[in-house]
Amino acid sequence: MYGLIAIGISLTWASIGMLNLAQGFIFTAGGYTAWLYAQYAEGWGLEGVGLSAGVLVFGMLGSALAGLFVGAIAFLPLQDRDNFRTRSLIATLAISLIGTQLWLILFGPQNKPLPPVFGEGRIEIGPAGMSYQQLGTIIVAVVMLALVILWMRSSRRGLQMRAMMMNPLGAAVVGVSVRSTGMRVLAISGALTGLSSVLLAQVFFVSPTSGVQPLTTGLIISLAGGLGSIPGTVAAAGLIGLAEALTARYLQQSLVPFVLFAIVVLILIFRPRGLGGLLEDVRE
């Protein structure tokens, strides 16, 4: 699920040159939006598919709106100024820090659980088994990733986004609006982060600081995969996920961050642009 966040980070960097450190704030916004919907829906007696679908949709919607909010503060006012990357980096970091305190004031320090989206139970396949939550999470994540890739390759708006990723100046010359396309990118990356928030909340809880760990892991994956490369990010997500699972199982959970950072360092030593990174001078 961290791969969805990493893809959002990579898309934002490749298309508008902004490293979005407010992704954790966006993650938490989606979790709390889904939780609020669940509270009202359960109060109305809604359950089953309606409740589950609503939790997913409202989680993505809340994070998409949070992405637009970040864009209105850290992208639109700064996009045409000098040192945009540094300015936007500081702005998104400020949003992240202030946002954590905002969530604490609005919702308190208590963890908020989300209802099971995919039901309870297990599927047994020979000696192995998988819970409905695990299976549903994998299916939804893969389908959403496939839809995003298909949209980017076949739709007019998606092609504009790809043009921005390849050559922002050239895209602007042929009439692609940098500002509107950038806001669209932030909304899409926010929706992906919101989906990740809902899926991860099936295992963890929603809290004011619940976006810190996903942001850190998402940055690790996007750096290892190469900022701007979706195939590289997907490959890095699989590698990082496998390393995290094996480390937690055979070593110690506390060693997971050290192992993940060591993997990133090794990848960047031998492949400085990541597993599939785009050439940085394309953006210059």
mmCIF file of C-alpha atoms in Angstrom:
data_model
loop_
_atom_site.group_PDB
_atom_site.id
_atom_site.type_symbol
_atom_site.label_atom_id
_atom_site.label_comp_id
_atom_site.label_asym_id
_atom_site.label_seq_id
_atom_site.Cartn_x
_atom_site.Cartn_y
_atom_site.Cartn_z
ATOM 1 C CA MET A 1 0.000 0.000 0.000
ATOM 2 C CA TYR A 2 2.956 2.264 0.511
ATOM 3 C CA GLY A 3 3.551 1.902 -3.218
ATOM 4 C CA LEU A 4 0.433 3.985 -3.937
ATOM 5 C CA ILE A 5 1.870 6.823 -1.860
ATOM 6 C CA ALA A 6 5.231 6.471 -3.601
ATOM 7 C CA ILE A 7 3.577 6.661 -7.011
ATOM 8 C CA GLY A 8 1.817 9.857 -5.946
ATOM 9 C CA ILE A 9 5.127 11.346 -4.802
ATOM 10 C CA SER A 10 6.822 10.356 -8.071
ATOM 11 C CA LEU A 11 4.013 11.751 -10.228
ATOM 12 C CA THR A 12 4.109 15.076 -8.405
ATOM 13 C CA TRP A 13 7.876 15.376 -8.685
ATOM 14 C CA ALA A 14 8.081 14.334 -12.330
ATOM 15 C CA SER A 15 5.270 16.572 -13.562
ATOM 16 C CA ILE A 16 5.614 19.792 -11.539
ATOM 17 C CA GLY A 17 9.012 19.389 -9.835
ATOM 18 C CA MET A 18 7.588 19.472 -6.304
ATOM 19 C CA LEU A 19 8.649 17.021 -3.601
ATOM 20 C CA ASN A 20 5.440 16.883 -1.586
ATOM 21 C CA LEU A 21 6.291 16.439 2.095
ATOM 22 C CA ALA A 22 2.627 17.089 2.936
ATOM 23 C CA GLN A 23 1.738 13.622 1.683
ATOM 24 C CA GLY A 24 1.407 12.461 5.303
ATOM 25 C CA PHE A 25 -1.108 15.255 5.949
ATOM 26 C CA ILE A 26 -3.033 14.172 2.857
ATOM 27 C CA PHE A 27 -2.912 10.543 4.040
ATOM 28 C CA THR A 28 -4.427 11.445 7.411
ATOM 29 C CA ALA A 29 -7.083 13.631 5.776
ATOM 30 C CA GLY A 30 -8.327 10.636 3.794
ATOM 31 C CA GLY A 31 -8.385 8.435 6.881
ATOM 32 C CA TYR A 32 -10.405 10.899 8.932
ATOM 33 C CA THR A 33 -12.816 11.592 6.059
ATOM 34 C CA ALA A 34 -13.467 7.854 5.715
ATOM 35 C CA TRP A 35 -13.917 7.562 9.489
ATOM 36 C CA LEU A 36 -16.444 10.422 9.569
ATOM 37 C CA TYR A 37 -18.412 8.818 6.751
ATOM 38 C CA ALA A 38 -18.382 5.470 8.566
ATOM 39 C CA GLN A 39 -19.718 7.088 11.745
ATOM 40 C CA TYR A 40 -22.642 8.702 9.940
ATOM 41 C CA ALA A 41 -23.330 5.675 7.726
ATOM 42 C CA GLU A 42 -23.412 3.251 10.655
ATOM 43 C CA GLY A 43 -25.712 5.665 12.490
ATOM 44 C CA TRP A 44 -28.089 5.498 9.533
ATOM 45 C CA GLY A 45 -27.965 1.709 9.584
ATOM 46 C CA LEU A 46 -25.963 1.395 6.373
ATOM 47 C CA GLU A 47 -23.814 -1.721 6.149
ATOM 48 C CA GLY A 48 -22.364 -4.206 3.701
ATOM 49 C CA VAL A 49 -21.301 -3.087 0.239
ATOM 50 C CA GLY A 50 -22.691 0.420 0.647
ATOM 51 C CA LEU A 51 -20.653 1.050 3.774
ATOM 52 C CA SER A 52 -17.471 -0.460 2.321
ATOM 53 C CA ALA A 53 -17.719 1.368 -1.011
ATOM 54 C CA GLY A 54 -18.483 4.638 0.741
ATOM 55 C CA VAL A 55 -15.461 4.307 3.021
ATOM 56 C CA LEU A 56 -13.194 3.797 -0.008
ATOM 57 C CA VAL A 57 -14.759 6.616 -2.036
ATOM 58 C CA PHE A 58 -14.842 9.161 0.776
ATOM 59 C CA GLY A 59 -11.280 8.306 1.803
ATOM 60 C CA MET A 60 -10.077 9.014 -1.732
ATOM 61 C CA LEU A 61 -12.254 12.128 -2.016
ATOM 62 C CA GLY A 62 -10.992 13.567 1.268
ATOM 63 C CA SER A 63 -7.370 13.083 0.271
ATOM 64 C CA ALA A 64 -7.975 14.463 -3.232
ATOM 65 C CA LEU A 65 -9.412 17.639 -1.694
ATOM 66 C CA ALA A 66 -6.461 17.794 0.696
ATOM 67 C CA GLY A 67 -4.151 17.501 -2.321
ATOM 68 C CA LEU A 68 -5.909 20.461 -3.946
ATOM 69 C CA PHE A 69 -5.560 22.388 -0.684
ATOM 70 C CA VAL A 70 -1.819 21.716 -0.666
ATOM 71 C CA GLY A 71 -1.639 22.818 -4.296
ATOM 72 C CA ALA A 72 -3.468 26.065 -3.535
ATOM 73 C CA ILE A 73 -0.888 26.908 -0.853
ATOM 74 C CA ALA A 74 2.378 25.356 -2.025
ATOM 75 C CA PHE A 75 2.038 25.185 -5.828
ATOM 76 C CA LEU A 76 -0.104 27.928 -7.354
ATOM 77 C CA PRO A 77 1.458 30.903 -5.481
ATOM 78 C CA LEU A 78 5.025 29.611 -5.909
ATOM 79 C CA GLN A 79 5.004 27.887 -9.299
ATOM 80 C CA ASP A 80 6.412 30.795 -11.318
ATOM 81 C CA ARG A 81 8.908 32.042 -8.717
ATOM 82 C CA ASP A 82 12.622 31.433 -8.391
ATOM 83 C CA ASN A 83 13.742 28.430 -6.355
ATOM 84 C CA PHE A 84 10.309 26.844 -6.651
ATOM 85 C CA ARG A 85 11.559 23.434 -5.549
ATOM 86 C CA THR A 86 13.074 24.764 -2.333
ATOM 87 C CA ARG A 87 10.122 27.038 -1.602
ATOM 88 C CA SER A 88 7.572 24.279 -2.207
ATOM 89 C CA LEU A 89 9.604 21.821 -0.125
ATOM 90 C CA ILE A 90 9.515 24.206 2.846
ATOM 91 C CA ALA A 91 5.829 24.996 2.269
ATOM 92 C CA THR A 92 4.758 21.345 2.175
ATOM 93 C CA LEU A 93 6.846 20.584 5.266
ATOM 94 C CA ALA A 94 5.091 23.438 7.077
ATOM 95 C CA ILE A 95 1.693 22.112 5.991
ATOM 96 C CA SER A 96 2.640 18.679 7.310
ATOM 97 C CA LEU A 97 3.712 19.997 10.721
ATOM 98 C CA ILE A 98 0.749 22.343 11.116
ATOM 99 C CA GLY A 99 -1.631 19.689 9.812
ATOM 100 C CA THR A 100 -0.575 17.202 12.485
ATOM 101 C CA GLN A 101 -1.475 19.718 15.184
ATOM 102 C CA LEU A 102 -4.739 20.515 13.397
ATOM 103 C CA TRP A 103 -5.792 16.856 13.392
ATOM 104 C CA LEU A 104 -4.877 16.624 17.071
ATOM 105 C CA ILE A 105 -7.099 19.602 17.903
ATOM 106 C CA LEU A 106 -10.028 18.423 15.773
ATOM 107 C CA PHE A 107 -10.053 14.698 16.560
ATOM 108 C CA GLY A 108 -7.964 14.275 19.701
ATOM 109 C CA PRO A 109 -5.113 11.837 20.274
ATOM 110 C CA GLN A 110 -7.261 8.690 20.285
ATOM 111 C CA ASN A 111 -6.920 6.158 17.489
ATOM 112 C CA LYS A 112 -9.949 5.894 15.194
ATOM 113 C CA PRO A 113 -10.778 2.468 13.710
ATOM 114 C CA LEU A 114 -12.341 1.975 10.293
ATOM 115 C CA PRO A 115 -14.875 -0.806 9.674
ATOM 116 C CA PRO A 116 -13.644 -3.847 7.713
ATOM 117 C CA VAL A 117 -13.984 -2.944 4.054
ATOM 118 C CA PHE A 118 -13.705 -6.465 2.661
ATOM 119 C CA GLY A 119 -15.430 -8.421 5.417
ATOM 120 C CA GLU A 120 -13.957 -10.967 7.764
ATOM 121 C CA GLY A 121 -12.785 -14.473 7.003
ATOM 122 C CA ARG A 122 -10.043 -16.332 5.193
ATOM 123 C CA ILE A 123 -9.452 -18.142 1.943
ATOM 124 C CA GLU A 124 -7.423 -21.316 2.295
ATOM 125 C CA ILE A 125 -5.332 -22.401 -0.689
ATOM 126 C CA GLY A 126 -3.588 -25.640 0.195
ATOM 127 C CA PRO A 127 -1.247 -25.088 3.138
ATOM 128 C CA ALA A 128 -1.386 -21.308 2.705
ATOM 129 C CA GLY A 129 -4.173 -18.908 3.489
ATOM 130 C CA MET A 130 -5.106 -15.285 3.028
ATOM 131 C CA SER A 131 -7.660 -13.117 4.773
ATOM 132 C CA TYR A 132 -10.368 -11.303 2.855
ATOM 133 C CA GLN A 133 -8.727 -8.040 3.901
ATOM 134 C CA GLN A 134 -5.377 -9.015 2.401
ATOM 135 C CA LEU A 135 -6.913 -10.321 -0.823
ATOM 136 C CA GLY A 136 -9.201 -7.322 -1.232
ATOM 137 C CA THR A 137 -6.374 -4.902 -0.539
ATOM 138 C CA ILE A 138 -4.178 -6.462 -3.219
ATOM 139 C CA ILE A 139 -6.974 -6.530 -5.806
ATOM 140 C CA VAL A 140 -8.086 -2.933 -5.206
ATOM 141 C CA ALA A 141 -4.520 -1.592 -5.269
ATOM 142 C CA VAL A 142 -3.668 -3.415 -8.505
ATOM 143 C CA VAL A 143 -6.919 -2.349 -10.207
ATOM 144 C CA MET A 144 -6.466 1.289 -9.186
ATOM 145 C CA LEU A 145 -2.861 1.325 -10.390
ATOM 146 C CA ALA A 146 -3.919 -0.213 -13.714
ATOM 147 C CA LEU A 147 -6.677 2.394 -14.136
ATOM 148 C CA VAL A 148 -4.261 5.260 -13.481
ATOM 149 C CA ILE A 149 -1.737 3.908 -15.991
ATOM 150 C CA LEU A 150 -4.491 3.335 -18.580
ATOM 151 C CA TRP A 151 -5.833 6.849 -18.030
ATOM 152 C CA MET A 152 -2.377 8.377 -18.433
ATOM 153 C CA ARG A 153 -1.772 6.495 -21.685
ATOM 154 C CA SER A 154 -5.144 6.862 -23.388
ATOM 155 C CA SER A 155 -6.881 10.049 -22.212
ATOM 156 C CA ARG A 156 -6.177 13.605 -23.323
ATOM 157 C CA ARG A 157 -5.607 14.803 -19.758
ATOM 158 C CA GLY A 158 -3.344 11.856 -19.077
ATOM 159 C CA LEU A 159 -1.265 12.588 -22.163
ATOM 160 C CA GLN A 160 -0.927 16.197 -21.018
ATOM 161 C CA MET A 161 0.377 14.928 -17.696
ATOM 162 C CA ARG A 162 2.895 12.667 -19.438
ATOM 163 C CA ALA A 163 4.011 15.594 -21.579
ATOM 164 C CA MET A 164 4.605 17.587 -18.394
ATOM 165 C CA MET A 165 6.658 14.716 -16.999
ATOM 166 C CA MET A 166 8.824 14.506 -20.126
ATOM 167 C CA ASN A 167 9.334 18.203 -20.880
ATOM 168 C CA PRO A 168 7.414 20.863 -18.917
ATOM 169 C CA LEU A 169 8.663 23.749 -21.076
ATOM 170 C CA GLY A 170 7.786 21.971 -24.310
ATOM 171 C CA ALA A 171 4.353 21.052 -22.943
ATOM 172 C CA ALA A 172 3.694 24.683 -22.024
ATOM 173 C CA VAL A 173 4.757 25.824 -25.511
ATOM 174 C CA VAL A 174 2.167 23.575 -27.187
ATOM 175 C CA GLY A 175 -0.617 24.836 -24.931
ATOM 176 C CA VAL A 176 -0.635 22.543 -21.905
ATOM 177 C CA SER A 177 -1.576 24.554 -18.810
ATOM 178 C CA VAL A 178 1.085 23.976 -16.171
ATOM 179 C CA ARG A 179 -1.141 25.240 -13.372
ATOM 180 C CA SER A 180 -4.292 23.247 -14.136
ATOM 181 C CA THR A 181 -2.326 20.099 -14.971
ATOM 182 C CA GLY A 182 -0.330 20.485 -11.762
ATOM 183 C CA MET A 183 -3.497 20.760 -9.679
ATOM 184 C CA ARG A 184 -4.886 17.708 -11.458
ATOM 185 C CA VAL A 185 -1.718 15.790 -10.593
ATOM 186 C CA LEU A 186 -2.027 16.784 -6.936
ATOM 187 C CA ALA A 187 -5.657 15.647 -6.847
ATOM 188 C CA ILE A 188 -4.812 12.273 -8.420
ATOM 189 C CA SER A 189 -1.819 11.673 -6.168
ATOM 190 C CA GLY A 190 -4.018 12.664 -3.232
ATOM 191 C CA ALA A 191 -6.696 10.158 -4.237
ATOM 192 C CA LEU A 192 -4.090 7.382 -4.458
ATOM 193 C CA THR A 193 -2.830 8.354 -1.016
ATOM 194 C CA GLY A 194 -6.388 8.329 0.338
ATOM 195 C CA LEU A 195 -6.933 4.827 -0.986
ATOM 196 C CA SER A 196 -3.713 3.764 0.706
ATOM 197 C CA SER A 197 -4.925 5.373 3.937
ATOM 198 C CA VAL A 198 -8.170 3.395 3.963
ATOM 199 C CA LEU A 199 -6.440 0.121 3.100
ATOM 200 C CA LEU A 200 -3.727 0.552 5.727
ATOM 201 C CA ALA A 201 -6.346 1.528 8.316
ATOM 202 C CA GLN A 202 -7.688 -2.019 7.987
ATOM 203 C CA VAL A 203 -4.533 -3.077 9.857
ATOM 204 C CA PHE A 204 -3.607 0.072 11.769
ATOM 205 C CA PHE A 205 -5.720 2.965 13.030
ATOM 206 C CA VAL A 206 -6.279 6.561 11.987
ATOM 207 C CA SER A 207 -4.534 9.057 14.272
ATOM 208 C CA PRO A 208 -3.054 12.579 13.985
ATOM 209 C CA THR A 209 0.382 11.079 13.312
ATOM 210 C CA SER A 210 -0.722 8.103 11.209
ATOM 211 C CA GLY A 211 0.712 9.690 8.057
ATOM 212 C CA VAL A 212 4.310 9.912 9.294
ATOM 213 C CA GLN A 213 5.334 6.306 8.674
ATOM 214 C CA PRO A 214 3.588 6.069 5.255
ATOM 215 C CA LEU A 215 5.297 9.311 4.157
ATOM 216 C CA THR A 216 8.709 7.987 5.194
ATOM 217 C CA THR A 217 8.205 4.635 3.503
ATOM 218 C CA GLY A 218 6.730 6.271 0.408
ATOM 219 C CA LEU A 219 9.778 8.507 0.073
ATOM 220 C CA ILE A 220 12.073 5.496 0.460
ATOM 221 C CA ILE A 221 10.217 3.607 -2.278
ATOM 222 C CA SER A 222 10.088 6.570 -4.665
ATOM 223 C CA LEU A 223 13.817 7.237 -4.223
ATOM 224 C CA ALA A 224 14.686 3.578 -4.733
ATOM 225 C CA GLY A 225 12.451 3.327 -7.790
ATOM 226 C CA GLY A 226 13.528 6.629 -9.278
ATOM 227 C CA LEU A 227 11.461 9.781 -8.917
ATOM 228 C CA GLY A 228 9.144 10.022 -11.900
ATOM 229 C CA SER A 229 9.269 6.365 -12.946
ATOM 230 C CA ILE A 230 6.071 4.410 -12.302
ATOM 231 C CA PRO A 231 7.574 1.023 -13.352
ATOM 232 C CA GLY A 232 10.601 1.698 -11.163
ATOM 233 C CA THR A 233 8.378 2.691 -8.248
ATOM 234 C CA VAL A 234 6.286 -0.472 -8.605
ATOM 235 C CA ALA A 235 9.444 -2.611 -8.673
ATOM 236 C CA ALA A 236 10.865 -0.788 -5.657
ATOM 237 C CA ALA A 237 7.574 -1.202 -3.774
ATOM 238 C CA GLY A 238 7.737 -4.964 -4.264
ATOM 239 C CA LEU A 239 11.389 -5.089 -3.205
ATOM 240 C CA ILE A 240 10.895 -2.877 -0.142
ATOM 241 C CA GLY A 241 7.746 -4.754 0.887
ATOM 242 C CA LEU A 242 9.529 -8.098 0.648
ATOM 243 C CA ALA A 243 12.512 -6.796 2.618
ATOM 244 C CA GLU A 244 10.223 -5.362 5.295
ATOM 245 C CA ALA A 245 8.304 -8.622 5.670
ATOM 246 C CA LEU A 246 11.433 -10.798 5.810
ATOM 247 C CA THR A 247 13.176 -8.492 8.279
ATOM 248 C CA ALA A 248 10.185 -8.392 10.613
ATOM 249 C CA ARG A 249 9.763 -12.163 10.435
ATOM 250 C CA TYR A 250 13.339 -13.415 10.731
ATOM 251 C CA LEU A 251 15.113 -10.547 12.527
ATOM 252 C CA GLN A 252 13.370 -7.804 14.513
ATOM 253 C CA GLN A 253 10.664 -5.283 13.716
ATOM 254 C CA SER A 254 12.888 -2.536 15.113
ATOM 255 C CA LEU A 255 15.492 -3.284 12.422
ATOM 256 C CA VAL A 256 13.091 -2.673 9.525
ATOM 257 C CA PRO A 257 13.935 1.062 9.058
ATOM 258 C CA PHE A 258 17.673 0.340 9.048
ATOM 259 C CA VAL A 259 17.273 -2.418 6.463
ATOM 260 C CA LEU A 260 15.072 -0.262 4.219
ATOM 261 C CA PHE A 261 17.470 2.680 4.281
ATOM 262 C CA ALA A 262 20.396 0.328 3.628
ATOM 263 C CA ILE A 263 18.609 -1.015 0.541
ATOM 264 C CA VAL A 264 18.001 2.510 -0.738
ATOM 265 C CA VAL A 265 21.654 3.459 -0.209
ATOM 266 C CA LEU A 266 22.838 0.371 -2.088
ATOM 267 C CA ILE A 267 20.443 1.015 -4.972
ATOM 268 C CA LEU A 268 21.509 4.649 -5.269
ATOM 269 C CA ILE A 269 25.196 3.705 -5.153
ATOM 270 C CA PHE A 270 24.882 1.383 -8.136
ATOM 271 C CA ARG A 271 21.963 3.164 -9.847
ATOM 272 C CA PRO A 272 22.034 6.845 -8.834
ATOM 273 C CA ARG A 273 18.757 7.539 -10.636
ATOM 274 C CA GLY A 274 16.967 4.629 -8.985
ATOM 275 C CA LEU A 275 15.695 1.413 -10.522
ATOM 276 C CA GLY A 276 13.990 3.263 -13.356
ATOM 277 C CA GLY A 277 14.573 6.966 -12.761
ATOM 278 C CA LEU A 278 14.095 9.608 -15.380
ATOM 279 C CA LEU A 279 17.048 11.773 -16.378
ATOM 280 C CA GLU A 280 17.016 14.843 -14.168
ATOM 281 C CA ASP A 281 18.378 17.107 -16.898
ATOM 282 C CA VAL A 282 15.192 16.500 -18.898
ATOM 283 C CA ARG A 283 13.539 18.945 -16.503
ATOM 284 C CA GLU A 284 16.234 21.613 -16.846
#
